[in-house]
Coordinates of C-alpha atoms in Angstrom, one line a residue:
Chain A
M42 CA -18.9 30.1 24.3
S43 CA -18.6 33.5 25.8
K44 CA -15.0 33.1 26.9
Q45 CA -12.9 36.1 25.9
L46 CA -11.3 35.7 22.5
P47 CA -7.7 37.0 22.2
A48 CA -7.3 40.4 20.7
G49 CA -7.0 40.0 17.0
V50 CA -9.5 37.1 16.9
E51 CA -13.1 38.1 16.2
R52 CA -16.3 36.6 15.0
H53 CA -17.3 37.7 11.6
A54 CA -20.2 36.7 9.4
F55 CA -19.2 34.6 6.4
D56 CA -22.1 33.6 4.2
G57 CA -24.5 34.4 7.0
T58 CA -22.8 32.3 9.7
D59 CA -20.6 33.8 12.4
R60 CA -17.2 32.3 12.4
L61 CA -13.8 32.9 14.0
A62 CA -11.5 35.1 12.0
T63 CA -8.1 36.7 12.1
R64 CA -6.5 39.4 10.0
G65 CA -3.8 38.4 7.5
E66 CA -3.0 37.0 4.1
P67 CA -5.3 34.0 3.2
V68 CA -3.2 30.8 3.0
Y69 CA -5.5 27.8 2.3
G70 CA -8.3 29.2 0.3
E71 CA -10.4 30.2 3.3
P72 CA -13.3 32.7 2.8
T73 CA -12.4 36.3 3.6
D74 CA -14.3 39.4 4.7
G75 CA -12.2 42.4 3.9
E76 CA -8.9 41.8 5.7
W77 CA -10.4 39.2 8.0
R78 CA -10.2 35.5 7.0
A79 CA -12.2 32.7 8.5
W80 CA -10.5 30.3 10.9
N81 CA -11.9 26.8 10.2
P82 CA -12.2 24.8 13.5
H83 CA -12.5 21.6 11.4
R84 CA -9.0 22.1 10.1
S85 CA -7.4 23.5 13.3
K86 CA -7.4 22.0 16.7
L87 CA -6.6 25.4 18.4
G88 CA -9.5 26.9 16.4
A89 CA -11.7 24.1 17.7
M90 CA -10.6 24.7 21.3
L91 CA -11.6 28.4 21.0
E92 CA -14.8 27.4 19.3
V93 CA -15.9 25.1 22.1
G94 CA -15.2 27.9 24.5
M95 CA -12.1 26.6 26.3
D96 CA -10.4 29.2 28.4
T97 CA -7.0 29.3 26.6
G98 CA -5.8 32.4 28.4
L99 CA -4.7 33.9 25.1
E100 CA -4.9 37.6 24.9
G101 CA -3.0 38.5 21.8
G102 CA 0.6 39.5 21.2
E103 CA 2.1 36.6 23.0
T104 CA 5.4 34.9 22.2
V105 CA 4.5 31.5 21.0
L106 CA 6.3 28.2 20.4
Y107 CA 4.2 26.1 18.0
L108 CA 5.1 22.4 17.9
G109 CA 3.8 20.4 14.9
A110 CA 3.1 23.4 12.6
A111 CA 2.5 21.1 9.6
S112 CA 1.7 23.2 6.5
G113 CA 0.9 26.3 8.6
T114 CA -2.9 26.3 8.6
T115 CA -3.3 27.0 12.3
V116 CA 0.1 28.6 12.8
S117 CA -0.8 31.3 10.2
H118 CA -3.8 32.3 12.4
V119 CA -1.7 32.3 15.5
A120 CA 0.9 34.5 13.9
D121 CA -1.9 36.9 12.9
F122 CA -2.9 37.7 16.5
A123 CA 0.3 36.7 18.5
G124 CA 3.7 38.2 18.7
P125 CA 6.9 36.3 17.7
T126 CA 5.9 32.8 16.7
Y127 CA 8.3 29.9 16.4
A128 CA 6.9 27.2 14.2
V129 CA 8.5 23.7 14.5
E130 CA 7.7 21.0 12.0
F131 CA 9.6 17.8 11.2
A132 CA 8.2 16.8 7.8
A133 CA 9.8 18.4 4.8
R134 CA 6.8 18.5 2.4
P135 CA 4.4 20.5 4.6
V136 CA 7.2 22.9 5.5
R137 CA 7.3 23.9 1.9
D138 CA 3.8 25.3 2.4
L139 CA 4.7 26.7 5.8
L140 CA 7.4 28.8 4.2
E141 CA 4.9 30.3 1.9
T142 CA 2.7 31.2 4.8
A143 CA 5.7 32.8 6.5
D144 CA 6.3 35.0 3.5
S145 CA 3.7 37.5 4.5
R146 CA 4.2 37.3 8.3
E147 CA 7.0 39.3 9.7
R148 CA 7.2 37.5 13.1
L149 CA 6.8 33.9 12.0
F150 CA 10.0 31.8 12.3
P151 CA 9.7 28.4 10.5
L152 CA 12.0 25.7 11.7
L153 CA 12.5 22.2 10.2
K154 CA 13.2 20.4 13.5
D155 CA 12.1 17.4 15.5
A156 CA 9.9 18.5 18.4
R157 CA 11.1 15.4 20.3
K158 CA 14.6 16.9 20.3
P159 CA 14.4 20.3 21.8
A160 CA 18.2 20.6 22.0
T161 CA 18.3 21.0 18.2
Y162 CA 16.4 24.3 18.4
A163 CA 17.1 25.6 21.9
H164 CA 19.8 27.8 20.3
V165 CA 17.1 29.5 18.2
V166 CA 13.9 29.5 20.3
E167 CA 14.1 31.9 23.2
S168 CA 13.3 31.0 26.8
D169 CA 10.2 32.1 28.7
V170 CA 7.7 32.0 25.8
D171 CA 4.2 32.8 26.9
V172 CA 2.4 29.9 25.1
I173 CA 3.3 26.5 23.7
V174 CA 0.8 25.2 21.2
Q175 CA 1.3 21.5 20.6
D176 CA -0.3 19.4 17.9
V177 CA 2.1 16.6 17.0
A178 CA 0.8 13.4 15.6
T179 CA 3.3 11.1 17.1
R180 CA 3.5 8.5 19.8
G181 CA 4.6 10.0 23.2
Q182 CA 2.7 13.3 22.9
A183 CA 2.9 13.9 26.7
R184 CA 6.7 13.3 26.6
V185 CA 7.0 16.0 23.9
A186 CA 5.1 18.5 26.1
L187 CA 7.3 17.6 29.1
E188 CA 10.6 18.0 27.2
N189 CA 9.5 21.4 25.8
R190 CA 8.5 22.6 29.2
Q191 CA 12.0 24.3 29.4
F192 CA 10.9 26.9 26.9
L193 CA 7.7 28.0 28.8
A194 CA 7.6 30.9 31.2
D195 CA 6.5 29.9 34.7
D196 CA 3.2 31.7 34.2
G197 CA 2.8 30.5 30.6
R198 CA 0.3 28.2 29.1
L199 CA 0.4 24.9 27.3
L200 CA -2.3 24.4 24.7
L201 CA -2.2 20.8 23.7
A202 CA -4.3 18.8 21.3
V203 CA -3.9 15.1 22.0
K204 CA -4.6 12.7 19.2
A205 CA -5.6 9.3 20.7
R206 CA -4.9 7.4 17.5
S207 CA -1.3 8.5 17.4
E208 CA -0.6 6.9 20.7
D209 CA -2.3 3.5 20.1
V210 CA -5.0 2.9 17.5
T211 CA -6.3 -0.2 19.3
R212 CA -7.0 1.3 22.7
E213 CA -10.0 3.2 23.9
P214 CA -9.4 6.9 23.4
A215 CA -10.5 7.6 27.0
A216 CA -7.8 5.3 28.4
V217 CA -5.2 7.0 26.2
F218 CA -6.3 10.5 27.4
E219 CA -6.1 9.3 31.0
D220 CA -2.5 8.2 30.5
V221 CA -1.5 11.4 28.8
R222 CA -3.0 13.5 31.6
E223 CA -1.2 11.4 34.2
E224 CA 2.1 11.7 32.5
L225 CA 1.6 15.5 32.0
S226 CA 1.0 16.0 35.7
E227 CA 4.7 15.4 36.2
R228 CA 5.4 19.0 35.3
Y229 CA 2.1 20.6 34.4
E230 CA -1.1 21.4 36.1
V231 CA -4.1 20.6 33.8
L232 CA -6.5 23.5 34.0
E233 CA -9.1 22.3 31.6
A234 CA -9.6 19.3 29.3
R235 CA -12.3 18.9 26.7
Q236 CA -13.0 16.5 23.9
L237 CA -13.0 18.2 20.5
E238 CA -15.4 15.6 19.1
A239 CA -17.6 18.1 17.2
Y240 CA -14.6 19.0 15.0
H241 CA -12.0 16.3 15.4
A242 CA -12.6 12.7 16.2
D243 CA -10.7 11.2 19.1
H244 CA -8.9 14.4 20.1
L245 CA -8.6 15.9 23.5
G246 CA -7.9 19.6 24.0
I247 CA -5.9 20.4 27.1
V248 CA -5.0 23.8 28.7
A249 CA -2.3 23.4 31.3
Q250 CA 0.2 25.5 33.1
P251 CA 3.6 24.6 34.6
Chain B
M39 CA 30.2 26.9 19.2
S40 CA 29.7 25.9 22.8
E41 CA 26.5 24.4 23.9
T42 CA 25.3 27.6 25.7
N43 CA 25.5 29.9 22.8
G44 CA 22.7 31.1 20.6
W45 CA 22.6 30.7 16.8
F46 CA 23.9 34.3 16.4
A47 CA 27.2 33.6 18.1
A48 CA 28.7 32.3 14.9
G49 CA 29.0 35.5 13.0
D50 CA 27.6 38.9 12.0
R51 CA 24.3 39.6 10.5
D52 CA 25.8 40.2 7.0
D53 CA 27.1 36.6 6.7
P54 CA 24.0 34.6 5.7
D55 CA 26.0 31.4 5.2
A56 CA 27.2 31.3 8.7
T57 CA 23.8 32.0 10.3
T58 CA 22.1 29.5 8.1
T59 CA 24.6 26.8 9.1
A60 CA 24.3 27.8 12.7
I61 CA 20.5 27.4 12.7
R62 CA 20.6 24.1 10.9
E63 CA 23.4 22.4 12.7
G64 CA 23.7 24.2 16.0
S65 CA 22.2 23.1 19.3
A66 CA 22.0 24.3 22.9
D67 CA 21.4 22.5 26.2
E68 CA 18.7 24.9 27.2
P69 CA 17.0 28.0 25.8
R70 CA 17.9 31.4 27.0
D71 CA 16.7 34.9 26.5
W72 CA 18.3 35.1 23.0
P73 CA 16.8 38.4 21.9
A74 CA 18.2 40.3 24.9
L75 CA 21.6 38.4 24.7
A76 CA 21.9 39.2 21.0
V77 CA 21.3 42.9 21.6
E78 CA 23.8 42.8 24.5
A79 CA 26.4 41.1 22.3
G80 CA 26.0 43.8 19.7
F81 CA 24.6 41.4 17.1
A82 CA 21.5 43.6 16.7
S83 CA 20.8 47.1 17.9
D84 CA 17.3 46.2 19.3
T85 CA 14.9 43.4 19.6
E86 CA 13.0 44.4 16.5
E87 CA 16.2 44.2 14.4
Y88 CA 17.0 40.9 16.1
Y89 CA 13.6 39.4 15.1
D90 CA 14.0 40.8 11.5
T91 CA 17.3 39.0 11.2
L92 CA 16.0 35.9 12.9
R93 CA 13.2 35.7 10.4
E94 CA 15.5 36.0 7.4
A95 CA 17.9 33.4 8.9
T96 CA 15.3 30.8 9.8
T97 CA 13.5 31.2 6.5
A98 CA 16.7 30.8 4.6
A99 CA 17.9 27.9 6.7
T100 CA 14.6 26.1 6.6
R101 CA 14.2 26.5 2.9
A102 CA 17.7 25.1 2.3
A103 CA 17.0 22.1 4.6
V104 CA 13.7 21.4 2.9
T105 CA 15.2 21.5 -0.6
E106 CA 18.0 19.2 0.5
R107 CA 15.7 16.7 2.1
E108 CA 13.3 16.7 -0.8
R109 CA 16.0 16.3 -3.4
A110 CA 17.5 13.3 -1.8
D111 CA 17.4 10.5 -4.3
D112 CA 15.1 8.2 -2.4
R113 CA 12.5 11.0 -2.3
Q114 CA 12.7 11.1 -6.1
L115 CA 12.0 7.4 -6.3
V116 CA 9.0 7.8 -4.0
H117 CA 7.5 10.4 -6.3
A118 CA 8.3 8.4 -9.5
I119 CA 6.7 5.2 -8.2
R120 CA 3.6 7.0 -7.1
A121 CA 3.4 8.8 -10.4
M122 CA 3.8 5.5 -12.2
D123 CA 0.9 4.0 -10.2
D124 CA -1.3 7.0 -10.8
C125 CA -0.6 6.9 -14.6
N126 CA -1.4 3.2 -14.7
R127 CA -4.5 3.5 -12.7
T128 CA -5.8 6.5 -14.8
A129 CA -4.9 4.8 -18.1
N130 CA -6.8 1.7 -17.1
E131 CA -9.8 3.7 -15.9
L132 CA -10.0 5.7 -19.1
A133 CA -9.4 2.6 -21.2
E134 CA -12.5 1.1 -19.6
R135 CA -14.5 4.2 -20.4
L136 CA -13.2 4.1 -23.9
A137 CA -14.2 0.4 -24.4
E138 CA -17.7 1.2 -23.2
W139 CA -17.9 4.1 -25.7
A140 CA -16.4 2.3 -28.6
G141 CA -18.7 -0.7 -27.9
T142 CA -21.6 1.5 -28.9
V143 CA -20.3 2.0 -32.5
D144 CA -18.2 -1.1 -33.0
P145 CA -19.6 -4.5 -32.1
D146 CA -16.1 -6.0 -32.2
A147 CA -14.7 -3.4 -29.7
G148 CA -11.9 -4.8 -27.6
T149 CA -10.9 -3.8 -24.1
G150 CA -8.1 -2.4 -22.1
V151 CA -5.1 -0.3 -22.8
E152 CA -4.0 -2.4 -25.8
Y153 CA -7.3 -1.7 -27.5
A154 CA -6.9 2.0 -26.9
R155 CA -3.4 1.9 -28.4
A156 CA -4.8 0.1 -31.5
I157 CA -7.4 2.9 -31.9
A158 CA -4.8 5.6 -31.4
R159 CA -2.6 4.0 -34.1
G160 CA -5.7 4.0 -36.4
E161 CA -5.9 0.2 -36.7
A162 CA -9.4 0.0 -35.5
D163 CA -12.7 -0.1 -37.4
D164 CA -13.6 2.8 -39.7
D165 CA -16.8 3.4 -37.7
L166 CA -14.5 4.7 -35.0
A167 CA -13.5 7.7 -37.1
E168 CA -15.4 9.7 -34.5
P169 CA -12.7 12.2 -33.5
A170 CA -13.7 12.4 -29.8
I171 CA -13.1 8.6 -29.4
G172 CA -9.8 8.8 -31.3
S173 CA -8.6 11.6 -29.2
L174 CA -9.5 9.9 -25.9
A175 CA -7.7 6.8 -27.2
E176 CA -4.6 8.9 -27.8
R177 CA -4.8 10.2 -24.3
V178 CA -4.9 6.7 -22.9
A179 CA -2.0 5.6 -25.0
D180 CA 0.1 8.6 -23.9
L181 CA -0.7 7.9 -20.2
A182 CA 0.4 4.3 -20.7
D183 CA 3.6 5.4 -22.4
E184 CA 4.3 7.8 -19.5
A185 CA 3.8 5.0 -17.0
D186 CA 6.3 2.8 -19.0
E187 CA 8.8 5.6 -19.0
L188 CA 8.4 6.1 -15.3
R189 CA 8.9 2.4 -14.8
E190 CA 12.2 2.7 -16.7
F191 CA 13.2 5.6 -14.6
V192 CA 12.5 3.6 -11.4
E193 CA 14.4 0.5 -12.8
R194 CA 17.3 2.7 -13.6
Q195 CA 17.4 4.8 -10.4
T196 CA 16.6 2.2 -7.7
P197 CA 19.8 0.2 -8.0
A198 CA 21.8 3.4 -7.5
V199 CA 19.9 4.4 -4.4
A200 CA 19.5 0.9 -2.9
P201 CA 21.7 -1.6 -4.6
N202 CA 21.2 -4.5 -2.2
L203 CA 17.5 -4.0 -1.9
S204 CA 17.0 -4.0 -5.6
A205 CA 19.3 -7.0 -6.0
L206 CA 17.1 -9.0 -3.6
A207 CA 13.8 -7.7 -4.9
E208 CA 13.3 -6.4 -8.4
P209 CA 13.7 -2.6 -8.6
V210 CA 10.0 -1.8 -8.8
L211 CA 9.3 -3.8 -5.6
A212 CA 12.3 -2.2 -3.9
A213 CA 11.0 1.3 -4.8
R214 CA 7.5 0.4 -3.6
L215 CA 8.8 -0.7 -0.3
I216 CA 10.8 2.6 0.1
A217 CA 7.7 4.6 -0.9
L218 CA 5.4 2.7 1.6
A219 CA 7.9 3.2 4.4
G220 CA 8.3 6.9 3.5
G221 CA 12.0 6.7 2.5
L222 CA 15.0 4.5 2.6
E223 CA 16.0 5.6 6.1
D224 CA 12.5 4.9 7.4
L225 CA 12.5 1.5 5.7
A226 CA 15.9 0.7 7.3
K227 CA 14.6 1.5 10.7
K228 CA 11.5 -0.7 10.5
P229 CA 11.5 -4.2 12.0
S230 CA 11.3 -6.9 9.5
G231 CA 7.8 -7.9 10.8
T232 CA 6.6 -4.5 9.7
V233 CA 8.3 -4.8 6.3
Q234 CA 6.6 -8.1 5.9
V235 CA 3.1 -6.5 6.0
L236 CA 3.9 -3.1 4.4
G237 CA 1.0 -2.5 2.0
A238 CA -1.4 -4.7 4.0
E239 CA -2.3 -2.0 6.4
D240 CA -6.1 -2.6 6.1
A241 CA -5.7 -6.3 7.0
L242 CA -3.2 -5.5 9.7
F243 CA -5.4 -3.0 11.5
A244 CA -8.4 -5.3 11.1
H245 CA -6.3 -7.9 12.9
L246 CA -5.2 -5.5 15.6
R247 CA -8.8 -4.6 16.3
G248 CA -9.3 -8.3 16.8
H249 CA -11.6 -9.4 14.0
A250 CA -9.3 -10.9 11.4
P251 CA -6.2 -13.2 11.2
S252 CA -2.8 -11.5 10.9
P253 CA -1.8 -10.8 7.3
K254 CA 1.0 -13.0 6.1
H255 CA 2.4 -10.6 3.6
G256 CA 1.9 -7.1 2.1
I257 CA 3.4 -5.9 -1.1
I258 CA 6.3 -8.4 -0.8
Y259 CA 3.7 -10.9 -2.1
T260 CA 4.9 -9.8 -5.6
H261 CA 8.3 -11.2 -4.8
D262 CA 8.9 -14.4 -6.8
A263 CA 10.1 -16.3 -3.7
V264 CA 6.7 -15.6 -1.9
R265 CA 4.4 -16.0 -4.9
G266 CA 6.3 -19.1 -6.1
T267 CA 5.9 -20.9 -2.7
H268 CA 2.9 -23.2 -1.9
P269 CA 0.2 -21.2 0.0
E270 CA 0.8 -23.5 3.0
N271 CA 4.3 -22.2 3.4
R272 CA 3.9 -18.7 2.1
G273 CA 4.0 -17.2 5.6
S274 CA 7.4 -18.7 6.2
A275 CA 8.6 -17.5 2.8
A276 CA 7.3 -14.0 3.4
R277 CA 9.0 -13.9 6.8
A278 CA 12.3 -15.0 5.3
V279 CA 12.1 -12.5 2.4
A280 CA 11.1 -9.6 4.7
G281 CA 14.0 -10.5 7.0
K282 CA 16.6 -10.3 4.2
L283 CA 15.0 -7.2 2.6
S284 CA 15.2 -5.4 6.0
I285 CA 18.9 -6.3 6.3
A286 CA 19.5 -5.2 2.7
A287 CA 17.7 -1.8 3.3
R288 CA 19.9 -1.2 6.4
V289 CA 23.1 -2.0 4.6
D290 CA 22.0 0.3 1.7
H291 CA 21.2 3.1 4.1
Y292 CA 24.0 2.9 6.5
S293 CA 26.9 1.6 4.5
G294 CA 25.9 1.4 0.8
E295 CA 28.3 -1.5 0.1
L296 CA 27.2 -4.4 -2.0
K297 CA 26.7 -7.6 -0.1
P298 CA 26.0 -10.4 -2.7
E299 CA 25.9 -13.0 0.0
L300 CA 22.5 -11.8 1.1
E301 CA 21.0 -13.0 -2.2
A302 CA 22.6 -16.5 -1.8
E303 CA 21.4 -16.7 1.8
L304 CA 17.8 -15.9 0.8
A305 CA 17.9 -18.3 -2.1
D306 CA 19.1 -21.0 0.2
R307 CA 16.5 -20.4 2.8
I308 CA 13.7 -20.3 0.2
E309 CA 14.8 -23.6 -1.2
T310 CA 14.5 -25.2 2.2
I311 CA 11.1 -23.8 2.7
Q312 CA 9.9 -24.8 -0.7
A313 CA 11.3 -28.3 -0.3
R314 CA 8.9 -28.9 2.6
T315 CA 6.2 -31.4 1.8
T316 CA 3.1 -29.4 2.5
D317 CA 1.3 -32.2 4.3
E318 CA 4.0 -32.7 6.8
D319 CA 4.3 -29.1 7.6
A320 CA 0.6 -28.1 7.5
G321 CA -0.3 -26.3 10.7
T322 CA 3.1 -25.2 11.7
D323 CA 3.0 -22.2 9.4
G324 CA 3.2 -19.0 11.4
G325 CA 4.7 -20.7 14.4
A326 CA 8.1 -20.0 15.8
D327 CA 9.3 -23.6 15.5
D328 CA 10.0 -23.5 11.8
E329 CA 12.7 -20.9 11.8

């Protein structure tokens, strides 16, 4: 796992173990070391993708569109090292927590919107973002990625966590992943795909570019 | 606002109402370089200022949207019914613990919440004067009272939120269905086959994985028309009840008018099902030919 970490993400020792960390206000009771706070890969798919050493292409300071922000666990870390970060989440309850996370982060823009309907936030989210991070637990995850392609710069990256169980609980995860990759190939080139098994059961991490 | 404008087209930075509305209700066919366009249009003097304003506006708009969605009446019902279940479960659990404890000092110790209420009222044996036992009993009684009050709240509120649904099912069942579906709108959008097995998810997924028969009913089992039907025909009854409840939920969500004929239709259908002699109909349950 020697891939370059983005600027603003470092390994720090917490209780004797080296863990990923970013600088910012703690939000979910994670351990801290000075101003650094641990990034738990078990609670964050992007964290797991970095932890297993996927080449995310993240450098730090990017403009990010985050789909499926939930209560802001991962997005808070993203906002710590990235630039302007648009956080889209559809469920009202977790957004309550997301708003709290956004309080201490100057460039985090929370939006209560449906990631399956990009037109409802295209008047707010700018074009040509550098990175789309997607972690939505709904059926049609590839479709969501395709429809949000319009926000991504031509040299941007899509960092996608596919949850097999959201597509179809009864099918083999491998078959689901195959279908998702096939559908993605309509408008994306998949650079790397890796199972996140060590941290998240039945999840596939994908790095793709337009 | 035309479909190619950004959220900031509506007004100036000092009008929070306008920008909040624009963020919540606006739309665009495609994204554009909004920060640059906003600076160009004189909305902000530079990108930094634009982002500052954007943050204020999105935070305000999202907070307002969250509050509005969470205060919706069916959301209140969902919380009330879950709180009621939690109170009941906890009261029963503590009552069991209390009975265990009281049993060590009083050979005639009773069981359950009623016994806890008796101790709390001071009607139990003198040996139970132990203050810790009495105090625990009071806690149980209070929890049980809280559950009763929540039930009253649900019974009062559900008919206002979902009049047809609570006319067909009793209010507590109606509220349970809404809670299981995640809200009245979600319930209205579910097919009746899903409504039929709401609350039987474990059995349903066991079936989908291929090692169990399909569940005939979920929480609607508590409906009198299902429970009161001979087990042979319960699948048919559950299907009929679920069908009418789905229609009721849709009417409640989309129009809100009262449709008393639904109740009559369901009663009629249930009567037909219950009139079947079970021998004759055995084996057809679950088939499509009995509808």
